[in-house]
CSV table of C-alpha atoms and ligand atoms in Angstrom, one decimal:
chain,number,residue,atom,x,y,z
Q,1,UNK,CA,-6.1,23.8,-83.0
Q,2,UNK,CA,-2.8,22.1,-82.4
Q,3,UNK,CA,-1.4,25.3,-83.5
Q,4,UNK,CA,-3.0,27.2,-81.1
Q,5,UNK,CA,-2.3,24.4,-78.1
Q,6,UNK,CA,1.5,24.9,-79.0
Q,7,UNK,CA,0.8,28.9,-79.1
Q,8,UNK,CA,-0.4,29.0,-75.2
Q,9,UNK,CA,2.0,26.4,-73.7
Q,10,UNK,CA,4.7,28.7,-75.2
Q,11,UNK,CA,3.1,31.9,-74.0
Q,12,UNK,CA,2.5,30.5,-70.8
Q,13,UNK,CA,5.8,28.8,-70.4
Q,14,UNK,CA,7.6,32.2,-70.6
Q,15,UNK,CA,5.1,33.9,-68.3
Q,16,UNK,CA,5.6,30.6,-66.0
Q,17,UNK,CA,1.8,30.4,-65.0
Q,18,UNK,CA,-0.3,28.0,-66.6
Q,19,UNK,CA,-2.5,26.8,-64.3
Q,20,UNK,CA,-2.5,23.6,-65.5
Q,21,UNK,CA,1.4,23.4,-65.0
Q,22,UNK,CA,2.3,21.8,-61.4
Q,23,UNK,CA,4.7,24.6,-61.3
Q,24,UNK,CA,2.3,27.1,-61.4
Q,25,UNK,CA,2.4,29.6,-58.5
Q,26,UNK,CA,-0.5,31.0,-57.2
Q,27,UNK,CA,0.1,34.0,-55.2
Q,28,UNK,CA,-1.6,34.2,-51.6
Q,29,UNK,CA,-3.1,37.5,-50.2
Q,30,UNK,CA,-4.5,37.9,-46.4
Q,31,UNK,CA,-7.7,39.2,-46.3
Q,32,UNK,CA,-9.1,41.3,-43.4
Q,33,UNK,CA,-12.2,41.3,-43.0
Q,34,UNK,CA,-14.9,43.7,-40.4
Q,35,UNK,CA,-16.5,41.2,-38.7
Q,36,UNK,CA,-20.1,42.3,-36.5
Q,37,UNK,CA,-23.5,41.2,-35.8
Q,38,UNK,CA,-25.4,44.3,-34.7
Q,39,UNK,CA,-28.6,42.1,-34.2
Q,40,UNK,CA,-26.9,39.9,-31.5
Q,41,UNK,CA,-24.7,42.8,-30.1
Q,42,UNK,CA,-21.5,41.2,-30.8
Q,43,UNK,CA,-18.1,43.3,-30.6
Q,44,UNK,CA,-16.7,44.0,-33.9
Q,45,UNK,CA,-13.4,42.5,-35.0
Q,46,UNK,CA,-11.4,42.0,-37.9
Q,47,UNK,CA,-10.9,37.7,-39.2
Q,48,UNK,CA,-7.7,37.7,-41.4
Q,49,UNK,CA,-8.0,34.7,-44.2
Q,50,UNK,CA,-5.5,34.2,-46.6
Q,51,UNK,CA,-6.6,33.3,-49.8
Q,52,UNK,CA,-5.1,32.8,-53.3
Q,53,UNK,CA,-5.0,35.4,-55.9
Q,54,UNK,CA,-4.6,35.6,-59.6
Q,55,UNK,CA,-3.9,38.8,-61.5
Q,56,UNK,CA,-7.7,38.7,-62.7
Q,57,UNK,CA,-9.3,37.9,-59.0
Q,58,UNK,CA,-11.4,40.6,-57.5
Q,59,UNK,CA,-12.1,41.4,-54.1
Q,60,UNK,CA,-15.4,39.3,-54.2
Q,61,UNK,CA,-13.9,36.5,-55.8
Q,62,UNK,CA,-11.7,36.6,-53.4
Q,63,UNK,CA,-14.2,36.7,-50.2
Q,64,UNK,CA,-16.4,34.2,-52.0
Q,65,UNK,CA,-13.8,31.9,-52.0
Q,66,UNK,CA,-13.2,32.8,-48.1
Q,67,UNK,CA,-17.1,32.3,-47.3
Q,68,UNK,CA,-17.2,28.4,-49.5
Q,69,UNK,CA,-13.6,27.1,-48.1
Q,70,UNK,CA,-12.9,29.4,-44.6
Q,71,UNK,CA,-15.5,30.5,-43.1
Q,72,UNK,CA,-18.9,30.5,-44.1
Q,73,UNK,CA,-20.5,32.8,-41.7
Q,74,UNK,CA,-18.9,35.9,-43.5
Q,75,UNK,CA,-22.1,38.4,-44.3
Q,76,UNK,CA,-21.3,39.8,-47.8
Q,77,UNK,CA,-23.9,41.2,-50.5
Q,78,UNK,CA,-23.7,40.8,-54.2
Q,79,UNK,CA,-25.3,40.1,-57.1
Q,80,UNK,CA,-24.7,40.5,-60.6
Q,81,UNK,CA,-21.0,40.3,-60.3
Q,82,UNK,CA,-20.3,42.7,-63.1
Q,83,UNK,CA,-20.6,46.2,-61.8
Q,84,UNK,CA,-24.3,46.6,-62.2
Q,85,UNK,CA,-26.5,45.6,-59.4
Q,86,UNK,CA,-25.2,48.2,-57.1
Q,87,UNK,CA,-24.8,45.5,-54.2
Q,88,UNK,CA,-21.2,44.5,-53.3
Q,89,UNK,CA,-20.1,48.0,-52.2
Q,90,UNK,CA,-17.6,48.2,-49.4
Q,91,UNK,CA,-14.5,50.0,-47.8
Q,92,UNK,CA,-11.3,48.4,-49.2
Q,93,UNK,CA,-8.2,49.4,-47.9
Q,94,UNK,CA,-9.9,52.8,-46.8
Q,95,UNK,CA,-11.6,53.3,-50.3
Q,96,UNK,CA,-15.3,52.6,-51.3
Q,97,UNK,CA,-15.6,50.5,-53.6
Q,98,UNK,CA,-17.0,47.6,-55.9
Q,99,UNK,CA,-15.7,44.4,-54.4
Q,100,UNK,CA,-17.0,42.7,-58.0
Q,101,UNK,CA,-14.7,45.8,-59.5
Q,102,UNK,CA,-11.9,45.8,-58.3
Q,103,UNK,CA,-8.8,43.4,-58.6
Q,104,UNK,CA,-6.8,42.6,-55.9
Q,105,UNK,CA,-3.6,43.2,-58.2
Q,106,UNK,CA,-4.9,46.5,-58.9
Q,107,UNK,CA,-4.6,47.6,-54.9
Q,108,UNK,CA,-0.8,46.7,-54.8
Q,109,UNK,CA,-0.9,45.9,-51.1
Q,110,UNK,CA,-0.6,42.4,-49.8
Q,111,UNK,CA,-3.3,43.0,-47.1
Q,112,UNK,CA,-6.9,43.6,-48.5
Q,113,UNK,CA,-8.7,45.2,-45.6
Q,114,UNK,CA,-12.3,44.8,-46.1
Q,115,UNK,CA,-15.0,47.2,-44.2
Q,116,UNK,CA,-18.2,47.6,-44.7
Q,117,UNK,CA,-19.5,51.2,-46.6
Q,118,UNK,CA,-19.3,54.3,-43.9
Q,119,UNK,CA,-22.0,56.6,-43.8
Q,120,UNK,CA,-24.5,53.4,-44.0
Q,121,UNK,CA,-25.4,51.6,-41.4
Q,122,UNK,CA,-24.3,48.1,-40.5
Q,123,UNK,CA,-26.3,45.3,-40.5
Q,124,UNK,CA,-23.5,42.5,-40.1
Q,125,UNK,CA,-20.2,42.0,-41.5
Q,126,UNK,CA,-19.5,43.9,-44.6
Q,127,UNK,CA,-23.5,44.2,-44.9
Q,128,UNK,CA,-24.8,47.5,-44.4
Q,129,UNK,CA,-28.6,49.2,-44.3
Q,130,UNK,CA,-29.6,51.5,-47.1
Q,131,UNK,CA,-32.9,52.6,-46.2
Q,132,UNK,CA,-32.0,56.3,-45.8
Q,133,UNK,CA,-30.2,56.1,-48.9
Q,134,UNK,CA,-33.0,54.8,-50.9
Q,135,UNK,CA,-34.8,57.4,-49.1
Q,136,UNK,CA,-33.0,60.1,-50.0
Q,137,UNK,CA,-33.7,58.9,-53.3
Q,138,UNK,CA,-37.2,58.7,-53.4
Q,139,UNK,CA,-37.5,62.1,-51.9
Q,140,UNK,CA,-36.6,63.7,-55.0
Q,141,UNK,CA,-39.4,61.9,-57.7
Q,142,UNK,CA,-36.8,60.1,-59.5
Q,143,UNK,CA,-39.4,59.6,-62.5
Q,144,UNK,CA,-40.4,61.5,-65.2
Q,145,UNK,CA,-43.4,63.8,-64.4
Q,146,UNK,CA,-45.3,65.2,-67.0
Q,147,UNK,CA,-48.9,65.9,-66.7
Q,148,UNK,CA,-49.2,64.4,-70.2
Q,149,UNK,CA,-48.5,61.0,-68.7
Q,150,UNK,CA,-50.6,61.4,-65.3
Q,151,UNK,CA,-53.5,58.9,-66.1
Q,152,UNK,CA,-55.5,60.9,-63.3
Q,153,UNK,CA,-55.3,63.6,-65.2
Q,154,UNK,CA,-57.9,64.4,-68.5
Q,155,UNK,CA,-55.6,63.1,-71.0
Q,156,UNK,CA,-55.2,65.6,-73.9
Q,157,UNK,CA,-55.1,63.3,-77.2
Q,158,UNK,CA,-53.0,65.2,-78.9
Q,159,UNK,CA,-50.3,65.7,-77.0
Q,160,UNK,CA,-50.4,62.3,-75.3
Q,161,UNK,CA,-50.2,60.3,-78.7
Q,162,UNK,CA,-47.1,62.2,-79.9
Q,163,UNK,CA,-43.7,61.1,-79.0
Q,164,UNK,CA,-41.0,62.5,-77.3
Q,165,UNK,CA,-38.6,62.9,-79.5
Q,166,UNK,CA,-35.0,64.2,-78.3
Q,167,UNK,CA,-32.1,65.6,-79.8
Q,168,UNK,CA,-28.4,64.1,-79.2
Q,169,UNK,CA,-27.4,67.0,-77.1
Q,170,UNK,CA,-30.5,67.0,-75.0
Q,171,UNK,CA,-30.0,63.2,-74.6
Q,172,UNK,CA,-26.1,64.1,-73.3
Q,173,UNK,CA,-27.3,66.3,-70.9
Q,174,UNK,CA,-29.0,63.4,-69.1
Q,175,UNK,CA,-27.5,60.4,-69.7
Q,176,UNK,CA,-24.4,59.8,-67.8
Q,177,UNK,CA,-26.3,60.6,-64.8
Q,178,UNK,CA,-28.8,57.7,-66.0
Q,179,UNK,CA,-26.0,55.4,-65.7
Q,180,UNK,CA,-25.9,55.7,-61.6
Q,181,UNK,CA,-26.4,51.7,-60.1
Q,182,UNK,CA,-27.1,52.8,-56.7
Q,183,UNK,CA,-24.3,51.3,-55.3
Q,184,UNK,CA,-23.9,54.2,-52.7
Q,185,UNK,CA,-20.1,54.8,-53.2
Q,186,UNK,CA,-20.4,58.0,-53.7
Q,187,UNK,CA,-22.6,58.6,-50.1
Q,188,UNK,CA,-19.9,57.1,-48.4
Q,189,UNK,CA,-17.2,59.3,-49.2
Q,190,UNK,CA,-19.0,62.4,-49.4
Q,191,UNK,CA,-17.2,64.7,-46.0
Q,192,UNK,CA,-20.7,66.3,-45.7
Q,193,UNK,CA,-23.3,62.9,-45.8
Q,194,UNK,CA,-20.2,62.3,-42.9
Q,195,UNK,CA,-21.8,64.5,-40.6
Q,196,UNK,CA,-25.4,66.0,-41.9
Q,197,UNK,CA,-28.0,63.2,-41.5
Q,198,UNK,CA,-30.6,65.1,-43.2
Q,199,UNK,CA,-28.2,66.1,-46.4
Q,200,UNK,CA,-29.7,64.0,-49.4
Q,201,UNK,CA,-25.7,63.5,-50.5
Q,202,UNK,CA,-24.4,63.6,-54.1
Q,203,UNK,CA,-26.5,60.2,-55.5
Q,204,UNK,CA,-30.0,62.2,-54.9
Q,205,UNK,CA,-29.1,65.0,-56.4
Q,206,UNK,CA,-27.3,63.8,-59.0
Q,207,UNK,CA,-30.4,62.2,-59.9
Q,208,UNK,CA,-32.4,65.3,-59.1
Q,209,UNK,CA,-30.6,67.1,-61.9
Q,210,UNK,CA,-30.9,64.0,-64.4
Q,211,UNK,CA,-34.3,64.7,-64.1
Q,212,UNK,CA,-34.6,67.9,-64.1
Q,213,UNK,CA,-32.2,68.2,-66.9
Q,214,UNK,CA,-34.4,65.5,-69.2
Q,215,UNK,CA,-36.4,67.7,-71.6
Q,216,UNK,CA,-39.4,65.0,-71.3
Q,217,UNK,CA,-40.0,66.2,-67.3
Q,218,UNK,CA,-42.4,68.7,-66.6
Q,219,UNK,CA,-41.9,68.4,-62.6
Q,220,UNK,CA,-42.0,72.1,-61.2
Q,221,UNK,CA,-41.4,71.4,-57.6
Q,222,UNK,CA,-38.4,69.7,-58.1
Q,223,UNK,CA,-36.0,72.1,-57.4
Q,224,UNK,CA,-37.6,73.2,-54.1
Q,225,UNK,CA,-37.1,69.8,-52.5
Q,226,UNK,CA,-33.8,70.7,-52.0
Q,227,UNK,CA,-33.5,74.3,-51.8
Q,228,UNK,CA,-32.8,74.1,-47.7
Q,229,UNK,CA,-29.7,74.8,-45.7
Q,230,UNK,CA,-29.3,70.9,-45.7
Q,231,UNK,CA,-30.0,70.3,-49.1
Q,232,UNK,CA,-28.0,71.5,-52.5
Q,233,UNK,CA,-26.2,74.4,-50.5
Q,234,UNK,CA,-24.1,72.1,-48.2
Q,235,UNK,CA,-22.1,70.7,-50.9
Q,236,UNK,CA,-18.7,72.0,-50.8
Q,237,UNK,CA,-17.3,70.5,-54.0
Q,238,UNK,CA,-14.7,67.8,-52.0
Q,239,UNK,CA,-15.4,65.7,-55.3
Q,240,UNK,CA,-14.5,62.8,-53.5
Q,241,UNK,CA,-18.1,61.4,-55.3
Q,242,UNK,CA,-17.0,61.6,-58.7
Q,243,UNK,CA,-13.5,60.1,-58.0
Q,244,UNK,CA,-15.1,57.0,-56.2
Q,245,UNK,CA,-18.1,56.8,-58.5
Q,246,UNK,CA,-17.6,53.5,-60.6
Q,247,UNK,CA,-19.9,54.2,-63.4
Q,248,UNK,CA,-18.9,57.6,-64.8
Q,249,UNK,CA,-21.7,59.1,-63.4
Q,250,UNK,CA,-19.9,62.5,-61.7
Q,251,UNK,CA,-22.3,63.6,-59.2
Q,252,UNK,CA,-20.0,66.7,-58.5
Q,253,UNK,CA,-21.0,67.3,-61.9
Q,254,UNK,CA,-24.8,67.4,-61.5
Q,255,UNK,CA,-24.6,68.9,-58.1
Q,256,UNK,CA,-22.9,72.1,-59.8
Q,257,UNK,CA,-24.7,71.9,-63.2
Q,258,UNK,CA,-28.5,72.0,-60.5
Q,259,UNK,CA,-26.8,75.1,-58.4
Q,260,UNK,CA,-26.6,76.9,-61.9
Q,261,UNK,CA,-30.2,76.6,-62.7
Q,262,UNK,CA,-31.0,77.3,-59.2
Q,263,UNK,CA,-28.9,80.6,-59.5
Q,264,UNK,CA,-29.9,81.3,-62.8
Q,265,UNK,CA,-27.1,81.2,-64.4
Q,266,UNK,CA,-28.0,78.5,-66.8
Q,267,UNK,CA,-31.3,78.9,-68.6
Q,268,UNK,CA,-33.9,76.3,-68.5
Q,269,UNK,CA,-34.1,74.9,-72.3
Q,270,UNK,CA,-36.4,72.2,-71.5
Q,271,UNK,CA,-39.1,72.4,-74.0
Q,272,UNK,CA,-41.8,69.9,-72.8
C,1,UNK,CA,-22.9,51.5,-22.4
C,2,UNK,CA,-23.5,48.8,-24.2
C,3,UNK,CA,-26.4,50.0,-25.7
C,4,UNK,CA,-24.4,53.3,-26.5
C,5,UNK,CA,-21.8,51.6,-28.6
C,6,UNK,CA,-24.4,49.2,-30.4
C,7,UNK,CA,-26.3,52.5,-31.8
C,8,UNK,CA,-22.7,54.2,-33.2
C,9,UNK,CA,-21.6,51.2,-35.1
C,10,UNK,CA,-25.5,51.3,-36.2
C,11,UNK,CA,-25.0,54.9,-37.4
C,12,UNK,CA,-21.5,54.2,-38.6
C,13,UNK,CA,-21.4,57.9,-40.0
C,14,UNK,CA,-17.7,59.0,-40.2
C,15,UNK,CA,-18.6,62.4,-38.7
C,16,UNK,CA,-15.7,64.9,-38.5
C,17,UNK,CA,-12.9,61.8,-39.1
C,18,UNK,CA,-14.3,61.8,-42.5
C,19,UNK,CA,-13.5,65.3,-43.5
C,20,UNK,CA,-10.4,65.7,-41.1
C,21,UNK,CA,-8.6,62.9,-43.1
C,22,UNK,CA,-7.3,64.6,-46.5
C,23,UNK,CA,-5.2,62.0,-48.0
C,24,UNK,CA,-7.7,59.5,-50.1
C,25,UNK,CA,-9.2,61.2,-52.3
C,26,UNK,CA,-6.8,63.2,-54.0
C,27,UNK,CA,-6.3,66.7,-54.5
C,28,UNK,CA,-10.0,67.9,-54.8
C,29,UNK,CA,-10.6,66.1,-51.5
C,30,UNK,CA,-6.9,68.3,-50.2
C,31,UNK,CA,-8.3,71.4,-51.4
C,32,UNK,CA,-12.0,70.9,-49.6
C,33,UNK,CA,-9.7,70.4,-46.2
C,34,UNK,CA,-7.6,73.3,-46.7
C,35,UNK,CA,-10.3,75.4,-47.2
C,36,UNK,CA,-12.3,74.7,-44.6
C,37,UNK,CA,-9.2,74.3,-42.0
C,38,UNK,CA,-8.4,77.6,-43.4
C,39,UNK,CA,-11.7,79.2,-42.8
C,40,UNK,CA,-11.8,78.2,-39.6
C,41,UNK,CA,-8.3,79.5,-38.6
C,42,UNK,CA,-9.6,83.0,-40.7
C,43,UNK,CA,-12.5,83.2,-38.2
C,44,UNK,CA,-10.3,82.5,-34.9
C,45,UNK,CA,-8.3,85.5,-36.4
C,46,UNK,CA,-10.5,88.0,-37.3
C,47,UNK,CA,-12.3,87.4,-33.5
C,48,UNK,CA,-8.4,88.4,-32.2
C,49,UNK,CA,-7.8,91.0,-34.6
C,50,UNK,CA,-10.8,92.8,-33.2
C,51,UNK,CA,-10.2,92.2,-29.8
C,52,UNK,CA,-6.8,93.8,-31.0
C,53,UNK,CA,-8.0,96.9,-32.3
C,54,UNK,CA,-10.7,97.0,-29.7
C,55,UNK,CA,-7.8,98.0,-27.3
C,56,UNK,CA,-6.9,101.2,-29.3
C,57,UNK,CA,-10.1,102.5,-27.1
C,58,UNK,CA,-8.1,101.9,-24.0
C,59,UNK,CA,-5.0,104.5,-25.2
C,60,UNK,CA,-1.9,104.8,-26.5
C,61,UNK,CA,-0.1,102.8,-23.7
C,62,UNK,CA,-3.0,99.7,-24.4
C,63,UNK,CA,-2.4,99.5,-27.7
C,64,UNK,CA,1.5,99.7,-27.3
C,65,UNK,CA,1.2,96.7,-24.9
C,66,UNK,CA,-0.6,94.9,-27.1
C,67,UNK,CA,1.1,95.4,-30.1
C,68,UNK,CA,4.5,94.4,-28.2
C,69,UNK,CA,2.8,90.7,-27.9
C,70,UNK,CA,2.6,90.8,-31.3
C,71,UNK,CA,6.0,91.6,-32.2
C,72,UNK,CA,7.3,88.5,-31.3
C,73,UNK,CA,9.1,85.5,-33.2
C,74,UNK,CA,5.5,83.8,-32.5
C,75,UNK,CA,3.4,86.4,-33.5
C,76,UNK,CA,5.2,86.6,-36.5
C,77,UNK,CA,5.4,83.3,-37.2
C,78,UNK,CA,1.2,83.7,-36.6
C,79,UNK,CA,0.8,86.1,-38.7
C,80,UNK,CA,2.8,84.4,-41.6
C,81,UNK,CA,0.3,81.4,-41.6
C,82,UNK,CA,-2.5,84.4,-41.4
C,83,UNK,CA,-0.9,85.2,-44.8
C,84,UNK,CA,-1.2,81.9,-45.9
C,85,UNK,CA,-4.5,81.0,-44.9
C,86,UNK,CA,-5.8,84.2,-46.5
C,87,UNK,CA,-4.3,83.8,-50.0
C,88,UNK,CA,-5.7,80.2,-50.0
C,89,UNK,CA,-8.9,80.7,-49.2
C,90,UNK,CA,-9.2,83.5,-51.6
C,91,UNK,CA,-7.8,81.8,-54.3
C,92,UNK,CA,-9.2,78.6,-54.1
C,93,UNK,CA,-12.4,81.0,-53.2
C,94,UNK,CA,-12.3,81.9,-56.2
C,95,UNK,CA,-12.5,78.7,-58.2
C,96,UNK,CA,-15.2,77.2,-55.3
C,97,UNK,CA,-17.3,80.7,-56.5
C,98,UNK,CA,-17.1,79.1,-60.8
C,99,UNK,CA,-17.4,75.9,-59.9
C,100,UNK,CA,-20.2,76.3,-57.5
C,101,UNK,CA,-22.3,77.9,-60.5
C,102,UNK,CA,-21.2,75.4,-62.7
C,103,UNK,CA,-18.5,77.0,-64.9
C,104,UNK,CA,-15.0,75.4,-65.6
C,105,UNK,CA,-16.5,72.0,-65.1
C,106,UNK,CA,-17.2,70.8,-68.5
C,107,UNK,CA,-20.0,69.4,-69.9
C,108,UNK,CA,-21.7,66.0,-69.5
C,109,UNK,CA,-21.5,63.7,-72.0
C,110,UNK,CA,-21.6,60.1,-72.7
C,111,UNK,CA,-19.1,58.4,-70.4
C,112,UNK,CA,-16.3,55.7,-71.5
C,113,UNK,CA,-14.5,53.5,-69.7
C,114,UNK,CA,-12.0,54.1,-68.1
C,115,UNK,CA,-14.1,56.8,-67.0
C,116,UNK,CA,-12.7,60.7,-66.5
C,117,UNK,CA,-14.8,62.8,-64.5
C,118,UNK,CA,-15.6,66.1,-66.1
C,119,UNK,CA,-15.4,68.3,-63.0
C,120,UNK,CA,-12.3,67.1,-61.5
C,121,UNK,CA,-10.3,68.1,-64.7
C,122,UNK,CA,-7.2,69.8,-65.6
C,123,UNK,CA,-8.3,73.3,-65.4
C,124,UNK,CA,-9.4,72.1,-61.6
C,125,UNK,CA,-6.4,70.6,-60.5
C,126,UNK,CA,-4.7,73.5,-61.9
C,127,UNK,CA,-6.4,76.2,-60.0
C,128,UNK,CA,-6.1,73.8,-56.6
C,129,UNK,CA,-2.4,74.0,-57.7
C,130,UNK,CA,-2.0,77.8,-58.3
C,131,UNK,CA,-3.5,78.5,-55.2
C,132,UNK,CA,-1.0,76.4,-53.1
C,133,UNK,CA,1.8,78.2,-55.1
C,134,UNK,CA,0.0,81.9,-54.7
C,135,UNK,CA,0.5,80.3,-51.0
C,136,UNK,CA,3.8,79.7,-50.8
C,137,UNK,CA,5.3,82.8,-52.3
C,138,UNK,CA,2.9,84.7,-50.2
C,139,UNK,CA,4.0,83.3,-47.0
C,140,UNK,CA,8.0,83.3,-48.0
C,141,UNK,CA,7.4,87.2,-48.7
C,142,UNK,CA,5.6,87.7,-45.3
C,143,UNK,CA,8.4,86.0,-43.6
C,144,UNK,CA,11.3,87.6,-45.6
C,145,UNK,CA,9.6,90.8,-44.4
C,146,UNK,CA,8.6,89.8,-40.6
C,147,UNK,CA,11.6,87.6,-39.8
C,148,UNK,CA,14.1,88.7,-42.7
C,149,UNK,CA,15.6,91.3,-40.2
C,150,UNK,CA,17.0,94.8,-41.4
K,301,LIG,S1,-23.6,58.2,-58.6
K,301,LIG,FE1,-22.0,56.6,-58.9
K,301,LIG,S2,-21.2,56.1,-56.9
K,301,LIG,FE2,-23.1,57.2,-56.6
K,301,LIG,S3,-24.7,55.6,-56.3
K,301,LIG,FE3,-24.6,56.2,-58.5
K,301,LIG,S4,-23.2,54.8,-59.5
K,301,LIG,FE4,-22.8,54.6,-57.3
K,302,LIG,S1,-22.0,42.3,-57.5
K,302,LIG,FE1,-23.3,43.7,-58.7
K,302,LIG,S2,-22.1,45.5,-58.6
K,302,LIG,FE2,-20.8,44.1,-57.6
């Protein structure tokens, strides 16, 4: 143990930043941060806070430590902290992104600017509305529809007892898109959710091909949701999804991937 | 007014801003611009080539008049970034018409961090890349031949 104590302070001394040092220097960053309350009409405006920084704080540490010790009025949303609740989601320095994801260190700038998610609207502050999102969502059946399973249907015993058993590669062809959080990065930078309203964007169908791609779903109809002139056909491949997504999940992928079963090009294997 | 400004911020959609700035996304995001910017200037183009040729219908002495407004330092200088525009498009066409059907992407798999996407890979970038070369030698032929002189 003593071994180890000696081990850190000389690490430490020869990176010169152990916190517990009185020399240690903690870096400052400012912080700019949207500030608007669409409820009360307010103008919007940006609060600059300057905060301190380590080479491991993240932009949400970083505004939670704003919101307990500067101003506590700052409308932020967040969860799990760990990339996986979808919540914290939010333009930093002109990129969406995970606050809880990305480190201030990372950005290389010495102003963060903090906005709240374009192509969502704002509720207040850096907290925006994802009704249409989730709507968007739901539009598509994002379950797994198989008559097998409908309990309003007369249940056939046979099949309905047996399991659905899948291969590895018919697993891979679903499962990156299963990772998707939700976090609507991916909306916000897409050029054409930008200026069509009615265009699903790249999370929806995304998910509309994990479904339709999963050998367990039966759902016919599917495709024909978004077979429309504002639907699969306005994607342009900009891409910008897949670079922003923070999960791995490229849409762009899925988007191209549905347009070749659509065209025919790729042959339905599914074997439900 | 008020009122007006309220339901924007509301909205908060980046409308034509968001696909008229190229410069955050990286070169996917450049290609999607220069293809559409390129389309665009294609279209305004082809509406003046044919009310060009239309005026072949007037005469000779029509068609001489307006092919003297062509023969200009600007109309060449037009006509080189016609050049341009048309070897881009078509090359980078070309790609858009694979990837759009979902070949050259790769495949999906099981992601790892850090995390790669499939479809903006190498053989992507590349293709964005060989178009904007196809480009340039295209439009330093057209100008060696417009504005090279005898
Ligand atoms: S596809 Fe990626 S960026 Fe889009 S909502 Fe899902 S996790 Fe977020
Ligand atoms: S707080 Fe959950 S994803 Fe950032």
């Amino acid at each position: 143990m003593r071994e180890l104590d000696n081990m850190t302070v000389k690490s430490d001394k020869k990176a010169g930043c152990d916190p517990r040092d009185d020399s240690f220097d903690l870096k400052k960053t400012t912080l700019r941060v949207f500030r608007t309350n669409t409820a009360q009409g307010k103008d919007s405006h940006f609060d600059s806070l300057v905060v301190p920084v380590q080479r491991w704080t993240t932009v949400l540490d970083s505004l939670l430590y704003a919101k307990s010790y500067l101003d506590s009025s700052i409308g932020i949303r967040y969860s799990c902290r760990m990339a996986s609740c979808g919540s914290c989601g939010m333009k930093i320095n002109g990129i969406p992104r995970l606050a809880c994801y990305t480190k201030i260190s990372e950005l290389e700038d010495p102003v963060v600017v903090c906005e709240p998610l374009p192509n969502f609207p704002v509720i207040r502050d850096l907290v925006t509305d994802f009704t249409q999102f989730f709507n968007h969502h739901k539009s598509i059946n994002p379950y797994i529809q198989n008559l097998n399973y409908d309990k309003t249907e007369k249940i056939d015993e046979v099949s309905s007892s047996h399991s659905h058993r899948q291969s590895r590669e018919e697993v891979d062809k679903y499962l990156q898109f299963s990772y998707c959080i939700k976090c609507g990065l991916c909306y916000s930078a897409c050029p054409t959710v930008a200026t069509d309203t009615k265009f699903p964007g790249p999370q929806a169908l995304a998910q509309l091909y994990r479904y339709y791609a999963d050998s367990r779903d039966a759902g016919k109809n599917r495709l024909n949701i978004v077979d429309d002139r504002h639907g699969l056909w306005r994607c342009h491949f900009a891409g910008s999804c897949s670079k922003v997504c923070p999960k791995g999940v490229d849409p762009a992928l899925g988007i191209q991937l549905l347009r070749s079963y659509m065209l025919g090009i790729s042959k339905d294997k599914r074997n439900v | 007014m008020k009122m007006l400004g309220q339901k924007n911020n509301r909205d908060n959609r980046e409308g034509l801003k968001g696909w008229l700035n190229p410069l955050r996304y990286g070169w996917e995001r450049v290609s999607y611009w220069l293809q559409r910017l390129t389309g665009i200037f294609l279209l305004v183009y082809f509406v003046g080539h044919v009310f060009e040729t239309s005026s072949l219908v007037g005469g000779r002495n029509a068609w001489d008049t307006m092919l003297e407004m062509t023969q200009t330092t600007w109309g060449h200088t037009f006509l080189i970034m016609v050049i341009g525009a048309s070897t881009f498009h078509s090359a980078n066409g070309i790609r858009l018409i694979f990837t759009h059907v979902g070949i050259g992407l790769g495949k999906p798999g099981r992601p790892d961090y850090p995390y790669y996407p499939s479809s903006l890979n190498t053989r992507q970038r590349s293709g964005i890349w060989i178009a904007l070369i196809l480009t340039a030698v295209a439009m330093l032929y057209g100008a060696n031949v417009l504005l090279g002189g005898d």
